Amino acid sequence: MGSEVLIYGYGLVCLSMLAFNLIYSLYLRGAGRRTRRRKEHMAAVVVPALSGSRVPEGHTERMADMLRQVKDLLALDDYLQTLPEEIAGEYITRIAGIFPGLAKYYDGRDDMFCAYFSHFVQRWGRYMAGERRKLAQTISLYANKNSLYCRINALKALCTLGDAGVLLDALVYLAAENEEDFPINDKIVVELLLKFEGDSREFIELIWDRFERFPPLHQRALLDYIRFKSGDYSDKMLEILTDTGRDKELRLSAIRYFTRYPDERARTSLLGFVSDKDPANWEYAAIAASALAEYPGEDSVDVLSEAMHSGNWYVRSNSAESLEKLGFRYEDLLGKAAAEDRYAREMLTYRLETRMLNAERDKAKEAAKA
Amino acid sequence: MSTREFIQLFLMCVEAFFVVYMVGYASFLFLSVTVGSSELYAARRRNELKNELENDYYLPVSIIVPAHNEGVTIEATIKSLLALEYKLYEIIVVDDGSTDDTARVVRDGFNMLRVDRPIQRRIACQPERAIYESRQWKVPVTLVMKENGGKADALNMGINVAKYPYFLCIDADSVLQYDSLEKIARPILEDSRTVAVGGAVRPCNGAVIENGHVTRYRMPKNLLASMQVLEYDRSFLASRILFDKFNGNIIISGAFGLFRKSLVIAAGGYDDDTMGEDMELVVKLHVFCRETGTPYRIRYAPDAICWTQVPEKLGDLCKQRRRWHIGLFQSMMKHRNILANPKYGAVSFVSYFYFLLYELFSPYIEIFGVMTMILAYFVDLINVPFMLLFFAIYVVYTAILSLTAFLARIHTIDMKLYFADLIKAVGLCVVEVSCLRFIMAWVRTTALIGYKKKRKTWGRIERQTIEFK
């Protein structure tokens, strides 16, 4: 009898699941209609506030109340996107005073809602000028919540609000708290930072001030950000490049910096990296080989020619490419290398063929355009 | 003790075993379908509320397509790859000594030129015969023609040729949905410890795919294919999402998986001695990371979808399942030290144990159960009405869970469900559980007979042209 009860029990659970699915199907069927109605309602509320020099009396309070519902926040966002940007922006500026309060309200709600509020601020925050500081301080708290999406949306919102100090504090806190648990990919951090709408020079100065408080993974992201934004920091980059105690990824980032912004002071280090035959250091050699394309001179040519005999595919490939950029023809190099080394010969032959393939591609593109 | 008493005692023991076994299975299935469904619904809600990564950064990915006599489907597969909405990737087709026109179809279809590309052989594999490349498309396309060495060997060649730090393997009879590469890369962007990600594989029989978008989806006309739709939904929705919760997935389908190249190379690449090279690699990555103390995550991305052809003939299906079962056996035997090993935590005590008991041993247990029933019938120790009731409950129970998984999948990817397809699904989920499952149990039971002779061979099933417009 016991097993029968168990079996029927499971049967009942399954029937409940089936019922859930059917109800959910019906719910989904009506979802589109409900969203449309909510958006129409929001439009009816917002339209009177778009004209005239001020919003109607009681409108701000009403919106502050309505937007506590995330579905109304969604509807407002949807509706504003149908308006010309300047009209939508002007409206947000008029009601901007409600957002710091809403930020505090959402801080006490589910992470998913905080993430959506951050998304809203990310989209419209540039029109909330007078409230930026207060908003940024509350949203920086979202960056410490459990949900990854909430953290990322919060950081994006902080980038839109453009307060360098608050953003960096949030990043420092995030790095310290979550180094082990949640190492957000450094590429995501770079992409986030590139959206920063405040004073990037002030932001970079702050980064250098607090650089040592970040773990290497985030330090690399910060260096990459600096590289994309400015070439004015060669002194600090040179320190990192020449500091053998630094993390490998940081030094590689410094090499990339000096590829983008050539500086004669980096030449000796770059030549040293390419000359290093230790297989464990192949990444330094490969990336520095690309960098030497920006450092013309006999010493660069000699080191790159020697690197053509490296056992590492990437070192050979990058060296061949750099030599071509320095004005050498693959055909001439091939003649010289053919007698010496199979590795070099193969790579140069392949680079020649690659050039031919690229020419075919360009021809096909031109034909398609025509 | 008389013979009858002995049989009675034996049957009591069997009954006790089956109660525990079935309760375990029913509970696991219920838990996994519930967790899987709620995860899919939660993901849908998250997307509505913009709780997702909007991709501004693209992880560089090399897509490896191992092919052996795939002349019928290879062109559609490459076209689907060129239609991906992704910016930074390359396509590498590895023709593993085909005897049909696979290489010619690729060369002619994509205007390829022969090159002398040097290959850094970081994993051992059979030598190449020729390499062709084309840069005339959205992304570089490479064809490597090599000596026959099996699928694992072809994948290892693809890894050697790959330029980017991540590689994705897909079967030559599959097509990727337009956003699948972006979706499968997301877990790596979300957590940099992620070393491998599996995507969802769905049967494309019955689907019309235009430029990577599914424009029309119906249950396949072929009944066997329709039953596999239900089976795929159940298995992908069920165990994989649940196992993902504790980093316990030990299988990523060879039809669609993304891997960190450096780690796979460090672990030795694909093992060409097993038929289930996909599972073997994932188990090996667990072992490698745990033994070397490398922080890692192996994830499942249910919204990254790969459409694949499933067999429409029973003979082909049996061949495929036999091959899968041998692969499962080889992988589990090779890494048997995981079993009950505290070092592996939930991977050992949940995932490995589940696959051992409910996948590897299940056909033997099911056949043993049927034989016990026959024995009990002959010695008049069986309550036939209760047995039939038990069987009916089992069928209804499993069928409802299959249907729940099917509906959850349909609801969460915004597919239109036709009424006729719903009726078909309801009917076929009963047939699948009550008939097909037992046929497959027999196939899997006999799979290991003479399996060593089949090493390093490609599974062959009859291909049909994929409708990719």
PDB file of C-alpha atoms in Angstrom, chain A residues 3-4 6-8 10-11 13-15 17-18 20-22 24-25 27-29 31 70 74 77 111-113 115-116 119 122-123 147-150 152-153 156 180-188 191 195 217 282 311-314 316 343 346-347 349-350 353-354 356-358 360-361 364, chain B residues 19 23 26-27 30 33-34 37 41-42 44-46 48-57 59 112-120 122 133-137 162-164 166 188-193 261 297 386 389-390 393-394 396-398 400-401 403-405 407-408 411-412 417 422:
ATOM      1  CA  SER A   3       4.389   2.096  -2.670  1.00  0.00           C
ATOM      2  CA  GLU A   4       0.945   2.735  -4.188  1.00  0.00           C
ATOM      3  CA  LEU A   6       4.047   6.990  -3.418  1.00  0.00           C
ATOM      4  CA  ILE A   7       3.246   6.246  -7.054  1.00  0.00           C
ATOM      5  CA  TYR A   8      -0.080   8.089  -6.963  1.00  0.00           C
ATOM      6  CA  TYR A  10       4.140  11.290  -8.050  1.00  0.00           C
ATOM      7  CA  GLY A  11       1.287  11.038 -10.561  1.00  0.00           C
ATOM      8  CA  VAL A  13       2.674  16.032  -8.881  1.00  0.00           C
ATOM      9  CA  CYS A  14       3.004  15.419 -12.604  1.00  0.00           C
ATOM     10  CA  LEU A  15      -0.581  16.365 -13.282  1.00  0.00           C
ATOM     11  CA  MET A  17       3.023  20.242 -13.669  1.00  0.00           C
ATOM     12  CA  LEU A  18       0.871  19.658 -16.692  1.00  0.00           C
ATOM     13  CA  PHE A  20       0.947  24.624 -14.742  1.00  0.00           C
ATOM     14  CA  ASN A  21       2.067  24.311 -18.344  1.00  0.00           C
ATOM     15  CA  LEU A  22      -1.426  24.767 -19.695  1.00  0.00           C
ATOM     16  CA  TYR A  24       1.264  29.273 -18.454  1.00  0.00           C
ATOM     17  CA  SER A  25       0.372  28.786 -22.137  1.00  0.00           C
ATOM     18  CA  TYR A  27      -0.896  33.443 -19.674  1.00  0.00           C
ATOM     19  CA  LEU A  28       1.629  33.807 -22.483  1.00  0.00           C
ATOM     20  CA  ARG A  29      -1.152  34.104 -25.024  1.00  0.00           C
ATOM     21  CA  ALA A  31       1.004  38.712 -22.454  1.00  0.00           C
ATOM     22  CA  VAL A  70       8.683  47.354 -12.509  1.00  0.00           C
ATOM     23  CA  LEU A  74       9.168  48.834 -18.497  1.00  0.00           C
ATOM     24  CA  ASP A  77      10.965  52.823 -21.179  1.00  0.00           C
ATOM     25  CA  ASP A 111      18.104  41.762  -7.627  1.00  0.00           C
ATOM     26  CA  MET A 112      16.335  41.275 -10.949  1.00  0.00           C
ATOM     27  CA  PHE A 113      14.367  44.509 -10.432  1.00  0.00           C
ATOM     28  CA  ALA A 115      19.138  45.221 -12.531  1.00  0.00           C
ATOM     29  CA  TYR A 116      16.253  46.550 -14.579  1.00  0.00           C
ATOM     30  CA  HIS A 119      19.274  49.374 -17.100  1.00  0.00           C
ATOM     31  CA  GLN A 122      21.900  53.435 -18.049  1.00  0.00           C
ATOM     32  CA  ARG A 123      19.598  54.379 -20.914  1.00  0.00           C
ATOM     33  CA  SER A 147      23.221  38.726  -9.276  1.00  0.00           C
ATOM     34  CA  LEU A 148      25.906  39.082 -11.918  1.00  0.00           C
ATOM     35  CA  TYR A 149      23.492  40.899 -14.237  1.00  0.00           C
ATOM     36  CA  CYS A 150      22.607  43.340 -11.479  1.00  0.00           C
ATOM     37  CA  ILE A 152      26.984  44.602 -14.609  1.00  0.00           C
ATOM     38  CA  ASN A 153      23.882  46.747 -15.192  1.00  0.00           C
ATOM     39  CA  LYS A 156      26.872  50.386 -16.797  1.00  0.00           C
ATOM     40  CA  GLU A 180      37.360  34.372  -5.814  1.00  0.00           C
ATOM     41  CA  ASP A 181      33.603  34.073  -6.282  1.00  0.00           C
ATOM     42  CA  PHE A 182      32.830  36.108  -9.323  1.00  0.00           C
ATOM     43  CA  PRO A 183      35.745  36.944 -11.553  1.00  0.00           C
ATOM     44  CA  ILE A 184      33.881  38.858 -14.261  1.00  0.00           C
ATOM     45  CA  ASN A 185      35.727  38.457 -17.536  1.00  0.00           C
ATOM     46  CA  ASP A 186      38.222  41.294 -17.926  1.00  0.00           C
ATOM     47  CA  LYS A 187      36.978  41.976 -21.463  1.00  0.00           C
ATOM     48  CA  ILE A 188      33.548  42.785 -20.038  1.00  0.00           C
ATOM     49  CA  GLU A 191      33.823  47.248 -22.475  1.00  0.00           C
ATOM     50  CA  LYS A 195      31.122  53.493 -21.913  1.00  0.00           C
ATOM     51  CA  LEU A 217      42.792  40.376 -13.570  1.00  0.00           C
ATOM     52  CA  TRP A 282      56.694  32.714 -26.193  1.00  0.00           C
ATOM     53  CA  GLY A 311      60.059  26.935 -32.957  1.00  0.00           C
ATOM     54  CA  ASN A 312      56.855  28.786 -32.105  1.00  0.00           C
ATOM     55  CA  TRP A 313      54.292  29.284 -34.869  1.00  0.00           C
ATOM     56  CA  TYR A 314      53.007  32.614 -33.550  1.00  0.00           C
ATOM     57  CA  ARG A 316      57.371  33.213 -36.676  1.00  0.00           C
ATOM     58  CA  TYR A 343      60.302  26.651 -40.437  1.00  0.00           C
ATOM     59  CA  GLU A 346      57.088  27.466 -44.612  1.00  0.00           C
ATOM     60  CA  MET A 347      55.899  30.514 -42.733  1.00  0.00           C
ATOM     61  CA  THR A 349      55.363  30.821 -48.117  1.00  0.00           C
ATOM     62  CA  TYR A 350      52.141  30.805 -46.117  1.00  0.00           C
ATOM     63  CA  GLU A 353      49.662  32.776 -49.949  1.00  0.00           C
ATOM     64  CA  THR A 354      47.687  34.642 -47.318  1.00  0.00           C
ATOM     65  CA  MET A 356      47.095  36.258 -52.321  1.00  0.00           C
ATOM     66  CA  LEU A 357      43.937  35.093 -50.534  1.00  0.00           C
ATOM     67  CA  ASN A 358      43.378  38.590 -49.180  1.00  0.00           C
ATOM     68  CA  GLU A 360      41.140  37.552 -53.919  1.00  0.00           C
ATOM     69  CA  ARG A 361      38.861  38.662 -51.085  1.00  0.00           C
ATOM     70  CA  ALA A 364      35.440  39.723 -54.706  1.00  0.00           C
TER      71      ALA A 364
ATOM     72  CA  VAL B  19      11.236   0.102  -5.461  1.00  0.00           C
ATOM     73  CA  VAL B  23      11.813   5.899  -6.545  1.00  0.00           C
ATOM     74  CA  ALA B  26      11.264   9.120 -10.443  1.00  0.00           C
ATOM     75  CA  SER B  27      12.573  11.587  -7.872  1.00  0.00           C
ATOM     76  CA  PHE B  30      10.906  15.095 -11.178  1.00  0.00           C
ATOM     77  CA  VAL B  33      12.431  18.585 -14.922  1.00  0.00           C
ATOM     78  CA  THR B  34      11.188  20.985 -12.233  1.00  0.00           C
ATOM     79  CA  SER B  37      11.597  24.161 -16.424  1.00  0.00           C
ATOM     80  CA  TYR B  41      11.014  30.333 -17.250  1.00  0.00           C
ATOM     81  CA  ALA B  42      13.295  32.376 -14.960  1.00  0.00           C
ATOM     82  CA  ARG B  44      12.803  34.239 -19.967  1.00  0.00           C
ATOM     83  CA  ARG B  45      11.791  36.635 -17.201  1.00  0.00           C
ATOM     84  CA  ARG B  46      15.393  37.781 -16.783  1.00  0.00           C
ATOM     85  CA  GLU B  48      12.406  40.577 -20.358  1.00  0.00           C
ATOM     86  CA  LEU B  49      13.944  42.639 -17.561  1.00  0.00           C
ATOM     87  CA  LYS B  50      17.265  43.074 -19.376  1.00  0.00           C
ATOM     88  CA  ASN B  51      19.124  40.863 -16.930  1.00  0.00           C
ATOM     89  CA  GLU B  52      21.449  39.655 -19.663  1.00  0.00           C
ATOM     90  CA  LEU B  53      24.772  40.420 -21.215  1.00  0.00           C
ATOM     91  CA  GLU B  54      24.391  42.592 -24.263  1.00  0.00           C
ATOM     92  CA  ASN B  55      27.347  41.594 -26.324  1.00  0.00           C
ATOM     93  CA  ASP B  56      29.747  44.330 -27.221  1.00  0.00           C
ATOM     94  CA  TYR B  57      32.701  42.028 -26.929  1.00  0.00           C
ATOM     95  CA  LEU B  59      35.194  36.001 -27.784  1.00  0.00           C
ATOM     96  CA  MET B 112      38.935  27.706 -51.964  1.00  0.00           C
ATOM     97  CA  LEU B 113      42.608  27.887 -52.921  1.00  0.00           C
ATOM     98  CA  ARG B 114      45.283  25.416 -51.912  1.00  0.00           C
ATOM     99  CA  VAL B 115      47.875  26.765 -49.439  1.00  0.00           C
ATOM    100  CA  ASP B 116      50.994  25.403 -47.737  1.00  0.00           C
ATOM    101  CA  ARG B 117      49.974  26.332 -44.262  1.00  0.00           C
ATOM    102  CA  PRO B 118      52.386  25.178 -41.548  1.00  0.00           C
ATOM    103  CA  ILE B 119      50.604  23.434 -38.716  1.00  0.00           C
ATOM    104  CA  GLN B 120      51.841  23.513 -35.141  1.00  0.00           C
ATOM    105  CA  ARG B 122      50.418  20.329 -30.367  1.00  0.00           C
ATOM    106  CA  GLU B 133      41.586  28.376 -47.591  1.00  0.00           C
ATOM    107  CA  SER B 134      39.202  31.063 -48.641  1.00  0.00           C
ATOM    108  CA  ARG B 135      38.977  34.656 -47.390  1.00  0.00           C
ATOM    109  CA  GLN B 136      36.129  35.664 -49.670  1.00  0.00           C
ATOM    110  CA  TRP B 137      33.457  35.135 -47.066  1.00  0.00           C
ATOM    111  CA  ALA B 162      42.690  26.679 -34.909  1.00  0.00           C
ATOM    112  CA  LYS B 163      43.951  30.239 -34.547  1.00  0.00           C
ATOM    113  CA  TYR B 164      41.709  31.422 -31.737  1.00  0.00           C
ATOM    114  CA  TYR B 166      38.403  28.998 -27.921  1.00  0.00           C
ATOM    115  CA  ILE B 188      32.645  32.393 -20.462  1.00  0.00           C
ATOM    116  CA  LEU B 189      32.154  36.151 -20.438  1.00  0.00           C
ATOM    117  CA  GLU B 190      30.082  35.891 -17.274  1.00  0.00           C
ATOM    118  CA  ASP B 191      32.671  33.867 -15.425  1.00  0.00           C
ATOM    119  CA  SER B 192      36.238  33.673 -16.644  1.00  0.00           C
ATOM    120  CA  ARG B 193      36.781  30.331 -14.912  1.00  0.00           C
ATOM    121  CA  LYS B 261      41.786  25.484 -26.397  1.00  0.00           C
ATOM    122  CA  ARG B 297      33.440  25.692 -14.513  1.00  0.00           C
ATOM    123  CA  PHE B 386      -1.148  -4.580 -10.016  1.00  0.00           C
ATOM    124  CA  LEU B 389      -1.384  -0.666 -13.021  1.00  0.00           C
ATOM    125  CA  PHE B 390       2.241  -0.107 -12.045  1.00  0.00           C
ATOM    126  CA  ILE B 393       1.457   4.693 -13.892  1.00  0.00           C
ATOM    127  CA  TYR B 394       5.077   4.474 -14.997  1.00  0.00           C
ATOM    128  CA  VAL B 396       1.833   8.141 -17.689  1.00  0.00           C
ATOM    129  CA  TYR B 397       4.350   9.560 -15.241  1.00  0.00           C
ATOM    130  CA  THR B 398       7.284   9.557 -17.652  1.00  0.00           C
ATOM    131  CA  ILE B 400       3.863  13.706 -18.566  1.00  0.00           C
ATOM    132  CA  LEU B 401       7.399  14.671 -17.651  1.00  0.00           C
ATOM    133  CA  LEU B 403       5.486  16.591 -22.265  1.00  0.00           C
ATOM    134  CA  THR B 404       6.349  19.113 -19.555  1.00  0.00           C
ATOM    135  CA  ALA B 405       9.887  19.350 -20.900  1.00  0.00           C
ATOM    136  CA  LEU B 407       6.138  22.464 -23.545  1.00  0.00           C
ATOM    137  CA  ALA B 408       8.679  24.298 -21.417  1.00  0.00           C
ATOM    138  CA  HIS B 411       7.196  28.298 -24.408  1.00  0.00           C
ATOM    139  CA  THR B 412      10.600  29.697 -23.667  1.00  0.00           C
ATOM    140  CA  LEU B 417       2.856  25.290 -31.282  1.00  0.00           C
ATOM    141  CA  LEU B 422       0.416  19.045 -29.516  1.00  0.00           C
TER     142      LEU B 422
END
